[in-house]
Tab-separated table of C-alpha atoms in Angstrom:
chain	number	residue	atom	x	y	z
K	1	MET	CA	180.028	132.789	61.388
K	2	ALA	CA	176.191	131.783	61.746
K	3	SER	CA	177.348	128.153	60.743
K	4	SER	CA	179.986	128.290	63.280
K	5	LEU	CA	177.730	129.472	65.971
K	6	ARG	CA	175.237	126.766	65.352
K	7	THR	CA	178.102	124.259	65.425
K	8	ARG	CA	179.282	125.453	68.867
K	9	ARG	CA	175.668	125.350	70.245
K	10	GLY	CA	175.305	121.817	68.950
K	11	ARG	CA	178.286	120.711	70.982
K	12	ALA	CA	176.862	122.361	74.224
K	13	ARG	CA	175.696	120.094	76.933
K	14	LEU	CA	172.233	119.947	78.168
K	15	ARG	CA	173.112	119.290	81.968
K	16	ALA	CA	169.744	119.650	83.553
K	17	VAL	CA	166.157	120.317	82.697
K	18	ALA	CA	163.427	121.114	85.459
K	19	LEU	CA	159.698	120.581	85.417
K	20	ILE	CA	157.778	122.381	87.998
K	21	GLY	CA	153.972	123.123	88.654
K	22	ILE	CA	151.237	122.365	91.145
K	23	ASP	CA	150.362	118.979	92.168
K	24	GLY	CA	148.456	117.161	89.443
K	25	SER	CA	149.959	119.355	86.661
K	26	GLY	CA	151.712	116.144	85.236
K	27	LYS	CA	155.353	116.851	86.359
K	28	THR	CA	156.221	113.364	86.961
K	29	THR	CA	154.640	111.980	83.776
K	30	GLN	CA	156.396	114.514	81.627
K	31	ALA	CA	159.702	114.224	83.289
K	32	HIS	CA	159.726	110.384	82.729
K	33	ARG	CA	158.801	110.859	79.156
K	34	LEU	CA	161.451	113.508	78.640
K	35	ALA	CA	164.212	111.335	80.077
K	36	GLN	CA	163.200	108.508	77.790
K	37	ALA	CA	163.089	110.813	74.732
K	38	LEU	CA	166.539	112.315	75.399
K	39	THR	CA	168.067	108.863	75.891
K	40	ALA	CA	166.536	107.515	72.838
K	41	ALA	CA	167.943	110.659	70.869
K	42	GLY	CA	171.437	109.758	72.240
K	43	ARG	CA	171.711	112.085	75.043
K	44	PRO	CA	171.413	109.788	78.181
K	45	ALA	CA	169.276	111.266	80.816
K	46	THR	CA	168.058	110.272	84.325
K	47	TYR	CA	164.974	111.040	86.059
K	48	HIS	CA	165.156	112.581	89.531
K	49	ARG	CA	162.172	113.135	91.842
K	50	ASN	CA	163.153	115.979	93.960
K	51	ALA	CA	160.309	115.635	96.500
K	52	GLY	CA	159.976	117.646	99.735
K	53	GLY	CA	158.565	114.755	101.773
K	54	ARG	CA	155.022	116.280	102.292
K	55	ARG	CA	153.293	113.088	101.281
K	56	TRP	CA	155.500	111.072	103.306
K	57	LEU	CA	154.759	113.041	106.252
K	58	GLY	CA	151.132	113.144	105.512
K	59	ARG	CA	151.054	109.307	105.921
K	60	ILE	CA	152.957	109.505	109.036
K	61	ALA	CA	150.424	112.097	110.360
K	62	GLN	CA	147.492	109.886	109.514
K	63	ARG	CA	149.067	107.127	111.618
K	64	PHE	CA	149.034	109.568	114.656
K	65	GLY	CA	145.439	110.524	114.000
K	66	ARG	CA	146.277	113.809	112.458
K	67	PRO	CA	144.625	115.008	109.084
K	68	ASP	CA	147.697	116.107	107.351
K	69	ALA	CA	151.569	116.913	107.700
K	70	GLN	CA	150.909	120.458	108.881
K	71	ARG	CA	148.676	119.360	111.758
K	72	LEU	CA	151.512	117.018	112.934
K	73	VAL	CA	154.628	119.262	112.714
K	74	GLY	CA	153.052	122.851	112.242
K	75	ARG	CA	153.479	125.108	109.240
K	76	ASP	CA	156.789	126.265	110.144
K	77	GLY	CA	157.926	122.661	110.842
K	78	LEU	CA	156.630	121.477	107.511
K	79	LEU	CA	158.385	124.214	105.572
K	80	VAL	CA	161.652	123.508	107.355
K	81	VAL	CA	161.368	119.818	106.717
K	82	GLU	CA	160.223	120.252	103.023
K	83	SER	CA	163.185	122.836	102.352
K	84	VAL	CA	165.789	120.469	103.802
K	85	LEU	CA	164.649	117.085	102.114
K	86	ARG	CA	164.288	118.938	98.702
K	87	TRP	CA	167.708	120.455	99.188
K	88	LEU	CA	169.231	117.013	99.717
K	89	ALA	CA	167.425	115.524	96.726
K	90	ILE	CA	168.412	118.159	94.364
K	91	ALA	CA	171.981	118.027	95.807
K	92	LEU	CA	172.173	114.312	95.176
K	93	ALA	CA	170.661	114.577	91.620
K	94	LEU	CA	173.156	117.245	90.526
K	95	LEU	CA	176.035	115.071	91.998
K	96	SER	CA	174.835	112.123	90.035
K	97	CYS	CA	174.677	114.342	86.909
K	98	VAL	CA	178.326	115.369	87.390
K	99	VAL	CA	179.635	111.826	88.100
K	100	THR	CA	177.640	110.051	85.315
K	101	GLY	CA	177.615	112.834	82.655
K	102	ARG	CA	173.969	112.238	82.068
K	103	THR	CA	171.357	114.934	81.622
K	104	ALA	CA	169.398	115.444	84.882
K	105	VAL	CA	165.739	115.604	84.244
K	106	MET	CA	164.328	117.307	87.575
K	107	ASP	CA	160.716	116.427	88.640
K	108	ARG	CA	160.494	119.659	90.842
K	109	TRP	CA	163.240	122.236	91.571
K	110	SER	CA	163.845	124.877	94.088
K	111	ALA	CA	161.050	126.999	92.671
K	112	CYS	CA	158.741	124.436	93.835
K	113	GLN	CA	159.827	125.198	97.426
K	114	TYR	CA	159.460	129.043	96.983
K	115	ALA	CA	155.931	128.459	95.673
K	116	SER	CA	155.116	126.177	98.588
K	117	ILE	CA	156.420	128.600	101.045
K	118	ARG	CA	154.313	131.364	99.579
K	119	ALA	CA	151.126	129.254	99.285
K	120	HIS	CA	151.532	128.375	102.897
K	121	GLY	CA	151.838	131.998	103.865
K	122	GLY	CA	155.421	131.701	105.310
K	123	GLN	CA	157.136	134.215	103.329
K	124	ARG	CA	159.617	134.842	106.154
K	125	TRP	CA	161.087	131.479	105.452
K	126	GLU	CA	161.647	132.318	101.673
K	127	ARG	CA	164.755	134.435	102.210
K	128	LEU	CA	166.436	131.575	104.208
K	129	ALA	CA	165.451	128.872	101.654
K	130	ARG	CA	166.789	131.057	98.766
K	131	ALA	CA	170.125	131.461	100.635
K	132	GLY	CA	170.296	127.646	100.944
K	133	TYR	CA	169.375	126.854	97.209
K	134	ARG	CA	171.493	129.537	95.829
K	135	ILE	CA	174.524	127.115	95.499
K	136	PHE	CA	172.755	125.225	92.871
K	137	PRO	CA	173.360	125.986	89.145
K	138	ALA	CA	170.055	126.830	87.479
K	139	PRO	CA	168.769	124.364	84.993
K	140	ARG	CA	169.407	125.121	81.316
K	141	VAL	CA	165.535	125.103	80.829
K	142	THR	CA	162.620	125.163	83.400
K	143	PHE	CA	159.319	124.154	82.146
K	144	LEU	CA	156.314	125.456	84.151
K	145	LEU	CA	153.309	123.005	83.528
K	146	THR	CA	150.160	125.099	84.037
K	147	VAL	CA	146.887	123.328	84.687
K	148	ASP	CA	143.402	124.624	85.938
K	149	PRO	CA	143.127	123.874	89.623
K	150	ALA	CA	139.802	122.106	89.073
K	151	GLU	CA	141.525	119.790	86.557
K	152	ALA	CA	144.398	119.208	88.822
K	153	TYR	CA	141.987	118.251	91.719
K	154	ARG	CA	140.290	115.664	89.379
K	155	ARG	CA	143.606	114.152	88.524
K	156	ILE	CA	144.771	113.848	92.176
K	157	GLU	CA	141.517	112.339	93.214
K	158	ARG	CA	141.496	109.941	90.204
K	159	ARG	CA	144.963	108.630	91.237
K	160	GLY	CA	143.814	108.008	94.738
K	161	THR	CA	147.339	108.152	96.534
K	162	ASP	CA	146.881	111.656	98.125
K	163	HIS	CA	144.500	114.530	98.374
K	164	GLU	CA	144.848	118.473	97.978
K	165	THR	CA	142.237	121.034	98.637
K	166	MET	CA	141.129	123.361	95.892
K	167	GLU	CA	142.117	126.288	98.252
K	168	TRP	CA	145.675	124.878	98.270
K	169	LEU	CA	145.846	124.184	94.604
K	170	THR	CA	144.614	127.832	93.746
K	171	ALA	CA	147.057	129.456	96.259
K	172	ALA	CA	149.864	127.307	94.667
K	173	THR	CA	149.040	128.384	91.173
K	174	ALA	CA	149.124	132.131	92.145
K	175	ALA	CA	152.186	131.501	93.946
K	176	TYR	CA	154.182	130.203	90.787
K	177	ARG	CA	152.932	133.157	88.925
K	178	GLY	CA	154.169	135.509	91.486
K	179	LEU	CA	157.668	134.173	91.631
K	180	PRO	CA	160.423	136.594	90.498
K	181	GLU	CA	161.788	133.751	88.190
K	182	TYR	CA	158.470	133.463	86.495
K	183	GLY	CA	159.688	135.297	83.468
K	184	SER	CA	162.401	132.744	82.841
K	185	PHE	CA	160.166	129.756	82.988
K	186	VAL	CA	158.980	128.146	79.683
K	187	VAL	CA	155.305	128.004	80.361
K	188	VAL	CA	153.521	124.873	78.889
K	189	ASP	CA	149.818	124.406	79.046
K	190	GLY	CA	149.466	120.999	80.890
K	191	ASN	CA	145.637	120.660	80.474
K	192	GLY	CA	145.720	118.594	77.346
K	193	PRO	CA	146.523	114.888	76.806
K	194	PRO	CA	149.956	113.788	78.041
K	195	GLU	CA	151.082	113.161	74.559
K	196	GLU	CA	150.323	116.761	73.386
K	197	VAL	CA	152.061	118.230	76.402
K	198	ALA	CA	155.026	116.002	75.744
K	199	ARG	CA	155.009	116.936	72.039
K	200	ARG	CA	155.141	120.730	73.163
K	201	ILE	CA	158.086	120.049	75.485
K	202	ARG	CA	160.017	118.153	72.984
K	203	ALA	CA	159.425	120.822	70.321
K	204	HIS	CA	161.093	123.459	72.569
K	205	LEU	CA	164.139	121.246	73.050
K	206	SER	CA	164.318	120.513	69.188
K	207	GLU	CA	168.021	121.513	69.200
K	208	TRP	CA	168.684	118.666	71.417
K	209	LEU	CA	166.116	116.321	69.782
K	210	PRO	CA	166.517	117.174	66.100
K	211	GLU	CA	165.490	113.683	64.888
K	212	ASP	CA	162.591	113.393	67.232
K	213	PRO	CA	159.636	112.524	64.875
K	214	ALA	CA	157.029	112.732	67.584
K	215	ALA	CA	157.712	116.262	68.228
K	216	GLY	CA	155.674	116.857	64.980
K	217	PRO	CA	154.951	120.137	63.100
K	218	GLY	CA	154.048	123.229	64.774
K	219	PRO	CA	155.524	126.233	66.642
K	220	ALA	CA	157.361	125.546	69.956
K	221	PRO	CA	156.227	127.216	73.090
K	222	ALA	CA	157.342	130.560	73.872
K	223	GLY	CA	160.764	130.973	75.463
K	224	PRO	CA	164.482	131.249	74.518
K	225	ARG	CA	166.139	128.709	72.407
K	226	ARG	CA	168.862	126.768	74.208
K	227	PRO	CA	172.096	125.094	72.794
K	228	ALA	CA	172.104	121.261	72.031
K	229	GLY	CA	173.735	118.434	74.090
K	230	ASP	CA	176.365	115.647	73.685
K	231	ALA	CA	175.426	112.330	72.358
K	232	GLY	CA	175.709	109.308	74.519
K	233	ARG	CA	175.574	105.553	74.395
K	234	ASN	CA	173.810	104.325	77.517
K	235	GLY	CA	170.210	103.377	77.861
K	236	PRO	CA	167.728	105.072	80.173
K	237	VAL	CA	168.206	104.593	83.883
K	238	PRO	CA	165.188	106.120	85.485
K	239	VAL	CA	165.940	106.686	89.245
K	240	GLN	CA	164.647	108.709	92.140
K	241	ALA	CA	166.898	110.697	94.190
K	242	ARG	CA	165.717	110.323	97.574
K	243	PRO	CA	167.131	112.314	100.409
């Protein structure tokens, strides 16, 4: 019976994996790496960047002489725009997953919006956001990449494409930990080198990546084991689902 159960698990499909965390936690880097690793293992996967448009709004705000997006459209306006754009991005990503049969590797998920709402102090909007996002099936695995806010700040400043305050990064960190879904996340320490973080993620997905030599020895991160996915034949097609 145990052998039969393992066989059934091995035939299960990995439809979606999500990576979440504060800005500077390494979500985008690890999502790209995971999509490539799954595809190389015969489980075609596509990267999807489910952004809420805050960086884009920030650039528009600067053109109008405002320091950031919130000063342009207000806190409530920013939360509404973020929620709608992220909803559209996730919807397109999941539709693509259904049409192509590929695994969707999600760079950000609905939990990112709930954390953003809480970090902005707009909790009254969270119930509405949850009602809208409720139609989406949960990813098979959601990885929360944790990183010290000071390290996240250094990474953001080093890349030089945007800016976040320590106050915001600290508030966002607390917001993720306070989410009711926190217990279902697979928490991965994102403070180390990208290669080490990727190894920890792949180790947790060893049932989908049984032949992955890069995962190396060592225990997988805490969290429930999940069933493995179908093999595929196509190469990686990293794309961004933009609303």
